[in-house]
Short mmCIF file of C-alpha atoms in Angstrom, two decimals:
data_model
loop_
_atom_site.label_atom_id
_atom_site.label_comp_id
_atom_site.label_asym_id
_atom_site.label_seq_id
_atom_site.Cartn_x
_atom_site.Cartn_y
_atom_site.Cartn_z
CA UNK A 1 11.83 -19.82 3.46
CA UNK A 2 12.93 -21.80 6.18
CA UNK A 3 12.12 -21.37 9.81
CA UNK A 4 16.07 -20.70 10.27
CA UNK A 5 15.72 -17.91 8.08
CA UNK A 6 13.75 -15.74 10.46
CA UNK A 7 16.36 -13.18 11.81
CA UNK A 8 17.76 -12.61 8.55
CA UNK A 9 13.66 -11.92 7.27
CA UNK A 10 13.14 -9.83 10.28
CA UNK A 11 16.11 -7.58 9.61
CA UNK A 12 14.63 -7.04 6.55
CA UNK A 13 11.34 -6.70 7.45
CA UNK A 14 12.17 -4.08 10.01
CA UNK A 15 14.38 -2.50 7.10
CA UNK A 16 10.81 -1.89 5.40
CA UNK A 17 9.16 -0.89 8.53
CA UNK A 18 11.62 1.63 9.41
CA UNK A 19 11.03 3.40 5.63
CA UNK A 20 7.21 4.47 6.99
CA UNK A 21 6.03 3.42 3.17
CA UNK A 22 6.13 -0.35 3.43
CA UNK A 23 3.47 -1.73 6.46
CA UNK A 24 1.26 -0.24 9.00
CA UNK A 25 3.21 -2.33 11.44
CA UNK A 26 5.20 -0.60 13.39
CA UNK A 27 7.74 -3.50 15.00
CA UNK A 28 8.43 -6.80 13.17
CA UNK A 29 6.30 -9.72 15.17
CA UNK A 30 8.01 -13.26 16.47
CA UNK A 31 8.57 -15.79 14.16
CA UNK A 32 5.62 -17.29 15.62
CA UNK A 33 3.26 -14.78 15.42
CA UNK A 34 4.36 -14.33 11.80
CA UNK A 35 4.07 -17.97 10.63
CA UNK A 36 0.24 -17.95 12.25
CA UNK A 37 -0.62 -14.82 9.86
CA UNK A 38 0.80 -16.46 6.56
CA UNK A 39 0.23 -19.35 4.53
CA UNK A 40 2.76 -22.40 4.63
CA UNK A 41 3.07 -22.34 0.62
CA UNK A 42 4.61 -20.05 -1.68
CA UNK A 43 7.38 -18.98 1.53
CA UNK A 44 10.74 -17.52 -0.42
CA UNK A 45 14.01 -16.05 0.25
CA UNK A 46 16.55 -14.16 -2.63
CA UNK A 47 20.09 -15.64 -1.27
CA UNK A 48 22.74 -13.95 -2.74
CA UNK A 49 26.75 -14.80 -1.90
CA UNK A 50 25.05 -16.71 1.21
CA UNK A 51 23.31 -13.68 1.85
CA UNK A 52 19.43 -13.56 2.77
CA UNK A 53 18.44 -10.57 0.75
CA UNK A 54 14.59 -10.62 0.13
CA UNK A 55 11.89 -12.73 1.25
CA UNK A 56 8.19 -13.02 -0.18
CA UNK A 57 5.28 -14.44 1.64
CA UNK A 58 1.35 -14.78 1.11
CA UNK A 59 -1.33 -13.79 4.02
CA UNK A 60 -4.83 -15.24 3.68
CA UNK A 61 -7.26 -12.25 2.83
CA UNK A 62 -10.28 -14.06 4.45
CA UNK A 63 -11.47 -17.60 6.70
CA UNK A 64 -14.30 -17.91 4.20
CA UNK A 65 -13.66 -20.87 1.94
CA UNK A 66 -15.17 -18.58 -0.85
CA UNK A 67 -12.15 -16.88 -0.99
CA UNK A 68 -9.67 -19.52 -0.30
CA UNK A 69 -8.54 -18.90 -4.05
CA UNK A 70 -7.05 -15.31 -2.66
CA UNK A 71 -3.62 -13.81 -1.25
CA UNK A 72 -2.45 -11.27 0.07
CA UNK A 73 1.48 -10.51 -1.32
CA UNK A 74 4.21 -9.47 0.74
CA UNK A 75 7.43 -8.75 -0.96
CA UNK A 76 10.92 -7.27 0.92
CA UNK A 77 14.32 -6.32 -0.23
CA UNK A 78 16.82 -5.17 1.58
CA UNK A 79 18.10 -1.72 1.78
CA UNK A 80 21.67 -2.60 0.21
CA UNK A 81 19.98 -4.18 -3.46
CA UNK A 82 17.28 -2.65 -4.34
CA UNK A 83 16.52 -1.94 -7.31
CA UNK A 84 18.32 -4.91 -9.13
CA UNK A 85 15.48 -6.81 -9.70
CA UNK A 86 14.65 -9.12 -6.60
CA UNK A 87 11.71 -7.94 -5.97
CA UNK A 88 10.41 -8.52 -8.91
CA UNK A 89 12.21 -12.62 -9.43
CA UNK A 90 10.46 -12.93 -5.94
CA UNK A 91 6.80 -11.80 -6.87
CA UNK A 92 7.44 -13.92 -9.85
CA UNK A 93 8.16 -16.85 -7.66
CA UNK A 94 5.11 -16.09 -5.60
CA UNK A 95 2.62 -15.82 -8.92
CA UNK A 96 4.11 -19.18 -10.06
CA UNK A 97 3.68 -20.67 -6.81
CA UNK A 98 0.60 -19.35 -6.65
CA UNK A 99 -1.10 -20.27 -9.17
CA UNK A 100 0.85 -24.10 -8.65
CA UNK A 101 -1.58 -24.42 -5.26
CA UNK A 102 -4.98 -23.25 -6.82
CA UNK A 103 -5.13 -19.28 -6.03
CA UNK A 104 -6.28 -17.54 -8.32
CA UNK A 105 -6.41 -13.82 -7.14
CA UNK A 106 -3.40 -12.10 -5.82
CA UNK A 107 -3.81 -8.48 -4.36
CA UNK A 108 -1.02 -5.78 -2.20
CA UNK A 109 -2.05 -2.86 -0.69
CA UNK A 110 0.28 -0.66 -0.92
CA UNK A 111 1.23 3.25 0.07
CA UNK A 112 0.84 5.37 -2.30
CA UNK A 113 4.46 7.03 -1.51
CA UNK A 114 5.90 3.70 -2.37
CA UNK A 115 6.07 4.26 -6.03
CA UNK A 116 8.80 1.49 -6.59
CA UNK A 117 6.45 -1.32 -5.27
CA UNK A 118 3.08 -0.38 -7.48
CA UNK A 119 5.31 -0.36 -10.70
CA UNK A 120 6.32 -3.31 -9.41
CA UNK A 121 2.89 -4.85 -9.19
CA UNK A 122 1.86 -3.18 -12.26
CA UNK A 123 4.98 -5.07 -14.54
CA UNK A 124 3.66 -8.27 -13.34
CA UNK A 125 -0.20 -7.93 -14.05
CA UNK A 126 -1.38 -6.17 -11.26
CA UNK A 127 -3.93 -3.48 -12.11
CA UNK A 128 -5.11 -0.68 -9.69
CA UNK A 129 -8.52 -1.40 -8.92
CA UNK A 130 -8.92 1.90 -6.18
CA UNK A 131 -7.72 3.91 -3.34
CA UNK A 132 -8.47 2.80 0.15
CA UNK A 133 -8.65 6.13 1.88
CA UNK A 134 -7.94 6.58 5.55
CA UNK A 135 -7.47 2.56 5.88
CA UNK A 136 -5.62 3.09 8.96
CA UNK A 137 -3.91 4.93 11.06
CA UNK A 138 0.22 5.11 11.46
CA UNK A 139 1.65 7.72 13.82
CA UNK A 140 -1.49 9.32 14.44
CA UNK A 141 -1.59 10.51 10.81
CA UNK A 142 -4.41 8.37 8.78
CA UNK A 143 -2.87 6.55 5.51
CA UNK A 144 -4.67 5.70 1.79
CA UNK A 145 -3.24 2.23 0.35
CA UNK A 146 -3.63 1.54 -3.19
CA UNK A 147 -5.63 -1.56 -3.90
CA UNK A 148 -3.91 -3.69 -6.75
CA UNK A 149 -5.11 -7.09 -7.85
CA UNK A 150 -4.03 -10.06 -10.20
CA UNK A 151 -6.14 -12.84 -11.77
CA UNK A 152 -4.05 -15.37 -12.52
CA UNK A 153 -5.04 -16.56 -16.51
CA UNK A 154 -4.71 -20.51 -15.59
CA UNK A 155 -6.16 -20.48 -12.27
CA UNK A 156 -10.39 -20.22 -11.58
CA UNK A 157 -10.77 -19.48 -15.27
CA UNK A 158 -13.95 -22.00 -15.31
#
């Protein structure tokens, strides 16, 4: 993922917003804002016919250097192709990646409405590890995430 990319990864990023089952974020941020709050590896677009049509990012889940071996995922398709499979090439590209710069835990939360996204998880080694109930608020109405994690097998295995 390329800086130029950002209005195409925005579109879809607001495509996800606008379902109510993908963020707690209600409005997609700059491009600035965004590249603060994520790391500068494992960054990915799905291009298809010249088309951006997914992008996958990972979000430090703490400043502690303790847990510098852990991500956050974020994974988006849009609207028009889901369900072909990019998610899933793109979480694959973000595990490789992953575990190519030293991480060696991967976690989502995700809505439990968004069914699609924990099977998701689960076909690439995520497990459920529990229900964050009331984790926030969206529209007034509080929301439960479910907590999924992956160790990666060649990563922090000493």
């Amino acid at each position: 993922m390329l800086p130029a990319h950002w209005y195409e990864v925005k579109r879809i990023y607001e495509e996800g917003i606008a379902t109510g089952n993908a963020t707690f974020q209600t409005e997609a941020p700059t491009y600035e804002e965004w590249n603060r709050g994520h790391l500068t590896i494992s960054r990915f677009v799905a291009v298809e016919n010249e088309e951006i049509i997914g992008w996958a990012a990972l979000t430090a889940v703490s400043s502690r250097c303790v847990y510098a071996g852990v991500a956050e995922v974020s994974v988006y398709v849009a609207s028009s192709v889901r369900g072909k499979g990019i998610g899933n090439a793109l979480l694959q590209a973000l595990i490789k990646s992953s575990e190519e710069n030293n991480l060696w835990t991967l976690q989502a939360g995700i809505f439990p409405e968004n069914i699609a996204s924990i099977k998701l998880h689960e076909a690439n080694d995520f497990r459920i590890i529990g229900i964050r109930e009331k984790i926030g608020k969206m529209n007034g109405v509080w929301r439960d995430t479910v907590l999924l994690e992956r160790r990666s097998k060649l990563v922090g295995n000493d």
